[in-house]
């Protein structure tokens, strides 16, 4: 810890005074406390490997984040199931020293002394805000995937839920902090984030690639002329809603959600629900809502998600296939769906090793098959062997001529060279395409037509 922190109630009182006068100053105060205390992982963030590469959808952002371990989607789903089975509704939000945190987001983390299973967060401070007439907390994320990465969390430990009340709370957040974006992970396993047991949003001061993506098709919502709606040019399936009329925007978003929850399109593999154990219905359709201000208008992107699995695709019909897991197998949550790949820390070790072998193979004239066989002999490079062989077949001349650029390329902990950066972004684009419930082909276009027809 770099500096002592004021007591939690003093922090909340100061934040409240600043919020009443200048919300941006209040946010800066809370963020500054985290930086000064060492809680916000500035050093870890600086060590993260970041780059931007072009794609068919515009620039995509990639980061190998060294601060957070890779999570298995099946473990996340199991944790969510256990939380739902155990019930919810425990009230937190009363400040430090109250009870044992039920998850990493609970307010009880503030001041909790820690256990071997649940480490303390001594630098954590949470401000109180009101969203949808409820007490919520505001904190900043120690993982800092982007500038001023903040989390708004329900005072009540309850599962994630996408509904009309959630849209209202998102807009309340933007009314409080119009200089930030805010969004929600989906509320179902596979397509949700890493914590499904505690209702929360993520926001911050960042313009994601999705936000720069254009609308390619206008959509009319009968009875809501105040709301502009369009299909976004993006690998995931996104509707963009924009309006100066907040109430109309909420009605439009609720209409989209209601229609999507019950929508099925068999040609594209979309099924709204299936039968689970004992014949109970299991729903599959949900969405990611993302809100920001653009001038006087509210803009809400709604990313359509479906978490169905089948025998051929046990990880998810709309989840990246196993051929992409060497780069990304985790849930594709809110941050990734907007075009920022949060890649596992193992890639800081694995990608440089693959790149060295790629460059050597290109310069020595080895075949893709020879490279693949060599990579399969090493645990760090084996998962990437088929991918690297394909990269060599397509880009061998460029690898031989250019090699690695920069003092850290090819070395553990450094950014890869241009070819590997571009090829990782290419994989990330394929990851995002896999999440699209309406693919960018004739079947997907027919799916959009069918769904838009349900919005009338």
Coordinates of C-alpha atoms in Angstrom, one line a residue:
X1 CA 0.0 0.0 0.0
X2 CA 1.3 3.4 -1.0
X3 CA -0.8 5.7 1.1
X4 CA -3.3 5.4 4.0
X5 CA -7.0 5.7 3.1
X6 CA -9.7 7.7 4.9
X7 CA -12.3 5.5 6.6
X8 CA -15.1 4.3 4.3
X9 CA -17.8 6.5 5.7
X10 CA -15.6 9.6 5.4
X11 CA -14.9 8.6 1.7
X12 CA -18.6 8.3 1.1
X13 CA -19.4 11.6 2.7
X14 CA -16.7 13.4 0.6
X15 CA -17.9 11.7 -2.5
X16 CA -21.5 12.8 -1.9
X17 CA -20.4 16.4 -1.4
X18 CA -18.4 16.4 -4.6
X19 CA -21.2 14.6 -6.5
X20 CA -23.7 17.3 -5.7
X21 CA -21.3 19.9 -7.1
X22 CA -19.4 18.1 -9.9
X23 CA -19.8 14.4 -10.8
X24 CA -16.6 14.3 -12.7
X25 CA -14.7 15.6 -9.7
X26 CA -16.4 13.0 -7.5
X27 CA -15.3 10.2 -9.8
X28 CA -11.8 11.6 -10.0
X29 CA -11.7 11.7 -6.2
X30 CA -12.7 8.0 -5.8
X31 CA -10.3 6.9 -8.6
X32 CA -7.5 8.9 -7.1
X33 CA -7.8 7.2 -3.7
X34 CA -7.5 3.8 -5.4
X35 CA -4.4 4.9 -7.3
X36 CA -2.8 6.5 -4.3
X37 CA -3.4 3.5 -2.1
X38 CA -2.0 1.1 -4.7
X39 CA -5.3 -0.8 -4.9
X40 CA -5.8 0.0 -8.6
X41 CA -3.2 -2.1 -10.3
X42 CA -1.4 0.6 -12.3
X43 CA 1.7 -1.5 -12.4
X44 CA -0.1 -4.6 -13.5
X45 CA -1.9 -2.5 -16.1
X46 CA 1.3 -1.1 -17.4
X47 CA 2.7 -4.6 -17.7
X48 CA -0.2 -5.7 -19.8
X49 CA 0.5 -6.1 -23.5
X50 CA -1.7 -4.0 -25.7
X51 CA -2.2 -3.3 -29.4
X52 CA -4.7 -2.4 -32.0
X53 CA -5.1 -4.1 -35.4
X54 CA -7.3 -3.7 -38.3
X55 CA -10.2 -6.0 -39.3
X56 CA -13.1 -6.2 -41.7
X57 CA -15.1 -4.4 -38.9
X58 CA -12.6 -1.6 -38.2
X59 CA -9.8 -1.6 -35.6
X60 CA -10.0 -4.2 -32.9
X61 CA -8.2 -3.8 -29.5
X62 CA -6.2 -6.7 -27.9
X63 CA -4.7 -6.9 -24.5
X64 CA -2.9 -9.7 -22.8
X65 CA -3.9 -8.8 -19.2
X66 CA -1.4 -10.1 -16.7
X67 CA -3.5 -9.2 -13.6
X68 CA -6.4 -11.7 -13.9
X69 CA -6.3 -15.5 -14.3
X70 CA -8.0 -17.3 -17.2
X71 CA -11.4 -18.7 -16.2
X72 CA -13.1 -21.8 -17.6
X73 CA -16.7 -21.0 -18.8
X74 CA -17.9 -24.3 -17.2
X75 CA -16.6 -23.2 -13.8
X76 CA -18.4 -19.8 -14.2
X77 CA -21.7 -21.6 -15.0
X78 CA -21.3 -24.0 -12.1
X79 CA -20.7 -21.0 -9.7
X80 CA -23.8 -19.3 -11.1
X81 CA -25.9 -22.4 -10.6
X82 CA -24.7 -22.8 -7.0
X83 CA -25.5 -19.2 -6.3
X84 CA -29.0 -19.4 -7.7
X85 CA -29.6 -22.7 -5.9
X86 CA -28.5 -21.1 -2.6
X87 CA -30.8 -18.1 -3.0
X88 CA -30.0 -14.4 -3.1
X89 CA -31.1 -11.2 -1.5
X90 CA -28.6 -10.7 1.3
X91 CA -28.3 -7.0 1.8
X92 CA -24.8 -5.6 1.9
X93 CA -23.9 -2.0 1.3
X94 CA -23.7 -1.0 4.9
X95 CA -20.0 -0.4 5.0
X96 CA -16.9 -2.1 6.2
X97 CA -16.7 -5.0 8.6
X98 CA -20.2 -6.4 8.0
X99 CA -20.2 -10.1 7.4
X100 CA -18.3 -12.3 5.0
X101 CA -18.4 -11.4 1.3
X102 CA -20.4 -13.8 -0.8
X103 CA -18.5 -12.9 -4.0
X104 CA -15.7 -10.5 -5.2
X105 CA -18.2 -7.7 -5.8
X106 CA -20.0 -7.6 -2.4
X107 CA -19.8 -4.5 -0.4
X108 CA -18.5 -6.5 2.5
X109 CA -15.1 -6.7 0.7
X110 CA -14.5 -3.2 2.0
X111 CA -12.7 -3.7 5.2
X112 CA -12.8 -7.5 5.2
X113 CA -9.7 -8.9 6.8
X114 CA -9.4 -11.8 4.3
X115 CA -9.2 -15.6 4.4
X116 CA -7.1 -18.0 2.4
X117 CA -10.1 -18.5 0.1
X118 CA -11.1 -14.9 -0.1
X119 CA -8.2 -12.4 0.1
X120 CA -8.6 -9.0 1.7
X121 CA -8.9 -5.8 -0.5
X122 CA -7.4 -3.2 1.9
X123 CA -7.4 -0.5 -0.7
X124 CA -11.0 -0.8 -1.7
X125 CA -13.4 2.1 -1.2
X126 CA -17.0 2.1 -2.4
X127 CA -19.1 5.2 -2.9
X128 CA -22.9 5.1 -2.6
X129 CA -25.1 6.0 -5.5
X130 CA -28.8 5.6 -6.3
X131 CA -29.9 3.7 -9.4
X132 CA -33.5 3.0 -10.1
X133 CA -34.5 4.1 -6.6
X134 CA -32.0 1.5 -5.1
X135 CA -28.8 1.8 -3.2
X136 CA -25.9 0.8 -5.4
X137 CA -22.2 1.1 -4.9
X138 CA -19.5 2.6 -7.2
X139 CA -15.9 1.3 -7.2
X140 CA -13.0 1.1 -9.6
X141 CA -11.7 -2.2 -10.9
X142 CA -8.2 -3.2 -10.0
X143 CA -7.9 -5.0 -13.4
X144 CA -8.2 -1.6 -15.2
X145 CA -8.9 -3.0 -18.7
X146 CA -9.3 0.6 -19.9
X147 CA -9.2 4.1 -18.4
X148 CA -11.3 4.7 -15.3
X149 CA -12.7 1.1 -15.5
X150 CA -15.5 1.3 -12.9
X151 CA -18.1 -1.1 -11.5
X152 CA -21.5 -0.2 -10.2
X153 CA -22.8 -3.0 -7.9
X154 CA -26.1 -3.7 -6.3
X155 CA -26.1 -3.4 -2.6
X156 CA -28.1 -6.6 -2.6
X157 CA -26.2 -9.8 -3.5
X158 CA -28.6 -11.1 -6.2
X159 CA -28.1 -12.7 -9.6
X160 CA -27.6 -10.7 -12.8
X161 CA -30.8 -9.8 -14.5
X162 CA -31.5 -8.1 -17.8
X163 CA -34.9 -6.4 -17.7
X164 CA -36.6 -3.0 -18.1
X165 CA -35.7 -2.0 -14.6
X166 CA -32.0 -2.6 -15.5
X167 CA -32.3 -0.3 -18.5
X168 CA -33.6 2.4 -16.2
X169 CA -30.7 1.9 -13.9
X170 CA -28.2 2.1 -16.7
X171 CA -29.7 5.4 -17.8
X172 CA -29.7 6.7 -14.2
X173 CA -25.9 5.9 -14.2
X174 CA -25.4 7.9 -17.4
X175 CA -27.4 10.8 -16.1
X176 CA -25.1 10.8 -13.0
X177 CA -21.9 10.3 -15.0
X178 CA -22.5 11.4 -18.6
X179 CA -18.7 11.3 -19.4
X180 CA -18.7 7.5 -19.0
X181 CA -20.2 4.7 -20.9
X182 CA -22.0 1.9 -18.9
X183 CA -23.1 -1.6 -19.8
X184 CA -24.1 -4.9 -18.4
X185 CA -23.0 -8.4 -18.9
X186 CA -25.7 -10.9 -20.0
X187 CA -27.4 -12.8 -17.3
X188 CA -26.9 -16.3 -18.5
X189 CA -23.9 -18.7 -18.4
X190 CA -21.6 -18.9 -21.5
X191 CA -22.7 -15.5 -22.8
X192 CA -22.3 -13.8 -19.4
X193 CA -19.3 -12.4 -17.6
X194 CA -17.2 -14.0 -15.0
X195 CA -19.5 -13.1 -12.1
X196 CA -23.2 -13.9 -12.6
X197 CA -24.1 -14.1 -8.9
X198 CA -24.1 -10.4 -8.2
X199 CA -26.0 -7.8 -10.2
X200 CA -23.6 -5.2 -11.5
X201 CA -22.6 -2.9 -14.4
X202 CA -19.2 -1.9 -15.9
X203 CA -18.3 1.5 -17.2
X204 CA -15.5 3.9 -17.7
X205 CA -13.9 6.5 -19.9
X206 CA -13.2 4.5 -23.1
X207 CA -14.5 4.5 -26.7
X208 CA -14.7 0.9 -27.8
X209 CA -14.5 -0.3 -31.4
X210 CA -18.3 -1.1 -31.4
X211 CA -19.1 2.5 -30.6
X212 CA -17.4 3.6 -33.8
X213 CA -19.1 0.9 -36.0
X214 CA -21.7 2.3 -38.4
X215 CA -25.4 1.5 -38.8
X216 CA -25.9 -0.5 -42.0
X217 CA -29.7 -0.9 -41.9
X218 CA -32.4 1.3 -40.5
X219 CA -35.2 -0.3 -38.6
X220 CA -38.6 1.2 -37.8
X221 CA -40.3 0.6 -34.5
X222 CA -44.0 1.4 -34.9
X223 CA -45.3 3.7 -32.3
X224 CA -41.9 5.0 -31.3
X225 CA -40.9 7.6 -33.9
X226 CA -38.7 9.3 -31.3
X227 CA -36.2 6.4 -31.4
X228 CA -33.8 5.8 -34.2
X229 CA -33.0 2.1 -34.6
X230 CA -30.5 0.3 -36.8
X231 CA -28.5 -2.9 -37.3
X232 CA -24.8 -2.2 -36.7
X233 CA -22.0 -3.4 -38.9
X234 CA -20.4 -5.7 -36.4
X235 CA -19.5 -9.4 -36.1
X236 CA -21.9 -9.9 -33.2
X237 CA -25.6 -9.1 -33.8
X238 CA -26.3 -5.6 -32.6
X239 CA -29.3 -3.2 -32.7
X240 CA -28.5 0.5 -31.9
X241 CA -31.2 2.7 -30.4
X242 CA -30.8 6.4 -30.1
X243 CA -33.1 9.1 -28.8
X244 CA -33.2 12.3 -26.8
X245 CA -36.4 10.9 -25.1
X246 CA -35.2 8.7 -22.3
X247 CA -38.6 7.2 -21.6
X248 CA -39.1 6.3 -25.3
X249 CA -35.7 4.7 -25.4
X250 CA -36.5 2.5 -22.4
X251 CA -39.8 1.4 -24.1
X252 CA -37.9 0.6 -27.3
X253 CA -35.3 -1.4 -25.5
X254 CA -38.0 -3.3 -23.5
X255 CA -39.8 -4.1 -26.8
X256 CA -36.6 -5.5 -28.3
X257 CA -35.9 -7.6 -25.1
X258 CA -39.4 -9.0 -25.0
X259 CA -39.4 -10.0 -28.6
X260 CA -35.9 -11.5 -28.4
X261 CA -36.6 -13.6 -25.3
X262 CA -39.3 -15.6 -27.2
X263 CA -37.6 -15.6 -30.7
X264 CA -36.5 -18.7 -32.4
X265 CA -35.0 -19.1 -35.9
X266 CA -34.2 -22.7 -36.7
X267 CA -32.2 -22.1 -39.9
X268 CA -29.7 -20.1 -37.9
X269 CA -29.7 -22.4 -34.8
X270 CA -31.5 -19.9 -32.6
X271 CA -33.9 -21.4 -30.1
X272 CA -35.4 -19.3 -27.4
X273 CA -35.7 -22.2 -24.9
X274 CA -35.2 -25.9 -24.4
X275 CA -36.2 -28.5 -21.8
X276 CA -33.8 -29.1 -18.9
X277 CA -33.8 -31.6 -16.1
X278 CA -37.3 -32.8 -15.2
X279 CA -38.7 -31.0 -18.3
X280 CA -38.3 -27.5 -16.8
X281 CA -37.9 -24.8 -19.5
X282 CA -34.5 -23.4 -19.9
X283 CA -34.3 -20.0 -21.6
X284 CA -31.4 -19.2 -23.9
X285 CA -32.0 -15.6 -25.3
X286 CA -30.7 -12.5 -23.5
X287 CA -28.7 -9.5 -24.4
X288 CA -25.9 -7.0 -23.5
X289 CA -27.2 -3.4 -23.1
X290 CA -24.5 -0.7 -23.5
X291 CA -25.4 3.0 -22.9
X292 CA -23.6 6.3 -23.6
X293 CA -24.3 9.9 -24.4
X294 CA -23.6 11.3 -27.8
X295 CA -24.4 15.0 -27.7
X296 CA -28.0 15.4 -26.4
X297 CA -29.0 11.9 -27.3
X298 CA -28.8 8.6 -25.3
X299 CA -27.4 5.8 -27.4
X300 CA -28.1 2.2 -26.4
X301 CA -26.5 -0.8 -28.2
X302 CA -28.3 -4.1 -27.6
X303 CA -26.2 -7.1 -28.4
X304 CA -28.4 -10.2 -29.0
X305 CA -27.0 -13.3 -27.2
X306 CA -28.0 -17.0 -27.1
X307 CA -26.3 -19.5 -24.8
X308 CA -27.7 -22.8 -26.3
X309 CA -25.4 -25.8 -26.5
X310 CA -25.8 -29.1 -28.5
X311 CA -23.9 -32.3 -28.9
X312 CA -21.7 -30.9 -31.7
X313 CA -21.0 -27.6 -29.8
X314 CA -20.9 -28.4 -26.1
X315 CA -19.1 -25.0 -25.4
X316 CA -22.1 -23.2 -27.0
X317 CA -23.6 -22.9 -30.4
X318 CA -22.7 -19.2 -30.3
X319 CA -19.4 -19.6 -28.4
X320 CA -16.0 -19.8 -30.0
X321 CA -15.2 -23.3 -31.3
X322 CA -12.3 -25.3 -29.9
X323 CA -10.1 -24.3 -32.8
X324 CA -10.1 -20.8 -31.3
X325 CA -9.5 -21.7 -27.7
X326 CA -5.8 -21.5 -28.0
X327 CA -6.3 -17.7 -28.0
X328 CA -9.7 -17.3 -26.2
X329 CA -11.9 -19.9 -24.6
X330 CA -13.4 -17.8 -21.8
X331 CA -16.9 -16.3 -21.8
X332 CA -17.2 -13.5 -24.4
X333 CA -18.6 -10.9 -22.1
X334 CA -19.4 -7.2 -22.2
X335 CA -15.9 -5.9 -22.8
X336 CA -15.0 -8.4 -25.5
X337 CA -18.3 -8.0 -27.3
X338 CA -17.5 -4.3 -27.7
X339 CA -14.2 -5.1 -29.5
X340 CA -11.5 -5.3 -26.7
X341 CA -10.0 -8.7 -26.4
X342 CA -9.0 -9.5 -22.8
X343 CA -6.6 -12.4 -23.5
X344 CA -5.2 -14.8 -20.9
X345 CA -1.8 -14.1 -19.2
X346 CA -0.5 -17.4 -20.5
X347 CA -0.2 -15.8 -24.0
X348 CA 2.6 -13.5 -22.7
X349 CA 4.7 -16.6 -22.5
X350 CA 3.2 -18.6 -25.4
X351 CA 3.0 -16.1 -28.2
X352 CA 6.7 -15.1 -28.1
X353 CA 7.7 -18.7 -28.3
X354 CA 5.4 -19.3 -31.3
X355 CA 6.7 -16.1 -32.9
X356 CA 10.3 -17.2 -32.6
X357 CA 9.5 -20.5 -34.2
X358 CA 7.5 -18.8 -37.0
X359 CA 10.3 -16.5 -37.9
X360 CA 12.9 -19.2 -37.8
X361 CA 10.8 -21.5 -40.0
X362 CA 10.1 -18.7 -42.5
X363 CA 13.8 -17.8 -42.7
X364 CA 15.0 -21.4 -42.9
X365 CA 12.5 -22.4 -45.5
X366 CA 10.7 -25.0 -43.4
X367 CA 7.2 -26.2 -44.4
X368 CA 4.1 -25.5 -42.4
X369 CA 4.0 -29.3 -41.6
X370 CA 7.5 -29.2 -40.3
X371 CA 6.7 -26.1 -38.1
X372 CA 3.5 -27.8 -36.8
X373 CA 5.4 -30.9 -35.8
X374 CA 8.1 -28.9 -34.0
X375 CA 5.5 -26.8 -32.1
X376 CA 3.7 -29.9 -31.0
X377 CA 6.7 -31.0 -29.0
X378 CA 6.5 -28.1 -26.5
X379 CA 3.7 -27.6 -24.0
X380 CA 3.7 -23.8 -24.5
X381 CA 3.5 -23.9 -28.3
X382 CA 1.5 -27.1 -28.9
X383 CA -2.0 -25.5 -28.6
X384 CA -1.0 -23.0 -31.3
X385 CA 0.5 -25.4 -33.7
X386 CA -2.2 -25.7 -36.4
X387 CA -2.8 -22.0 -36.3
X388 CA 0.9 -21.2 -36.6
X389 CA 1.2 -23.6 -39.5
X390 CA -1.6 -21.8 -41.3
X391 CA 0.0 -18.4 -40.6
X392 CA 3.3 -19.6 -42.1
X393 CA 1.6 -20.9 -45.2
X394 CA -0.1 -17.6 -45.8
X395 CA 2.5 -15.1 -44.6
X396 CA 5.8 -16.8 -44.7
X397 CA 7.4 -14.2 -47.0
X398 CA 6.4 -11.4 -44.7
X399 CA 7.7 -13.2 -41.7
X400 CA 11.1 -13.9 -43.3
X401 CA 11.5 -10.4 -44.6
X402 CA 10.2 -8.4 -41.6
X403 CA 10.5 -10.7 -38.6
X404 CA 9.9 -9.1 -35.2
X405 CA 9.8 -5.3 -34.8
X406 CA 10.9 -3.6 -31.7
X407 CA 13.2 -4.5 -28.8
X408 CA 10.6 -6.7 -27.0
X409 CA 9.1 -8.6 -29.9
X410 CA 9.6 -12.3 -29.6
X411 CA 10.6 -11.9 -25.9
X412 CA 8.4 -13.0 -23.1
X413 CA 6.3 -10.1 -21.8
X414 CA 6.8 -8.0 -24.9
X415 CA 4.3 -7.2 -27.7
X416 CA 4.5 -9.6 -30.6
X417 CA 5.6 -8.4 -34.1
X418 CA 3.2 -7.1 -36.7
X419 CA 2.3 -10.4 -38.3
X420 CA 1.4 -12.1 -35.0
X421 CA -0.5 -9.1 -33.7
X422 CA -2.6 -9.0 -36.9
X423 CA -3.2 -12.8 -36.8
X424 CA -4.3 -12.7 -33.1
X425 CA -6.7 -9.9 -34.0
X426 CA -7.9 -12.0 -36.9
X427 CA -8.7 -14.8 -34.4
X428 CA -10.5 -12.3 -32.2
X429 CA -12.6 -11.2 -35.1
X430 CA -13.5 -14.9 -35.7
X431 CA -14.3 -15.2 -31.9
X432 CA -16.7 -12.3 -32.2
X433 CA -18.3 -13.7 -35.4
X434 CA -19.0 -16.9 -33.5
X435 CA -21.1 -15.0 -31.0
X436 CA -23.3 -13.6 -33.8
X437 CA -26.8 -15.1 -33.6
X438 CA -27.4 -13.7 -37.2
X439 CA -24.3 -14.5 -39.2
X440 CA -23.3 -12.1 -42.0
X441 CA -24.6 -14.3 -44.7
X442 CA -27.9 -15.0 -46.4
X443 CA -29.3 -17.1 -43.5
X444 CA -28.3 -14.4 -41.1
X445 CA -30.0 -11.7 -43.2
X446 CA -33.2 -13.8 -43.2
X447 CA -32.9 -14.1 -39.4
X448 CA -32.7 -10.4 -39.1
X449 CA -35.7 -10.0 -41.3
X450 CA -37.7 -12.4 -39.2
X451 CA -36.7 -10.8 -35.9
X452 CA -37.3 -7.3 -37.1
X453 CA -40.8 -8.4 -38.2
X454 CA -41.5 -9.3 -34.5
X455 CA -40.8 -5.8 -33.4
X456 CA -43.8 -4.2 -35.0

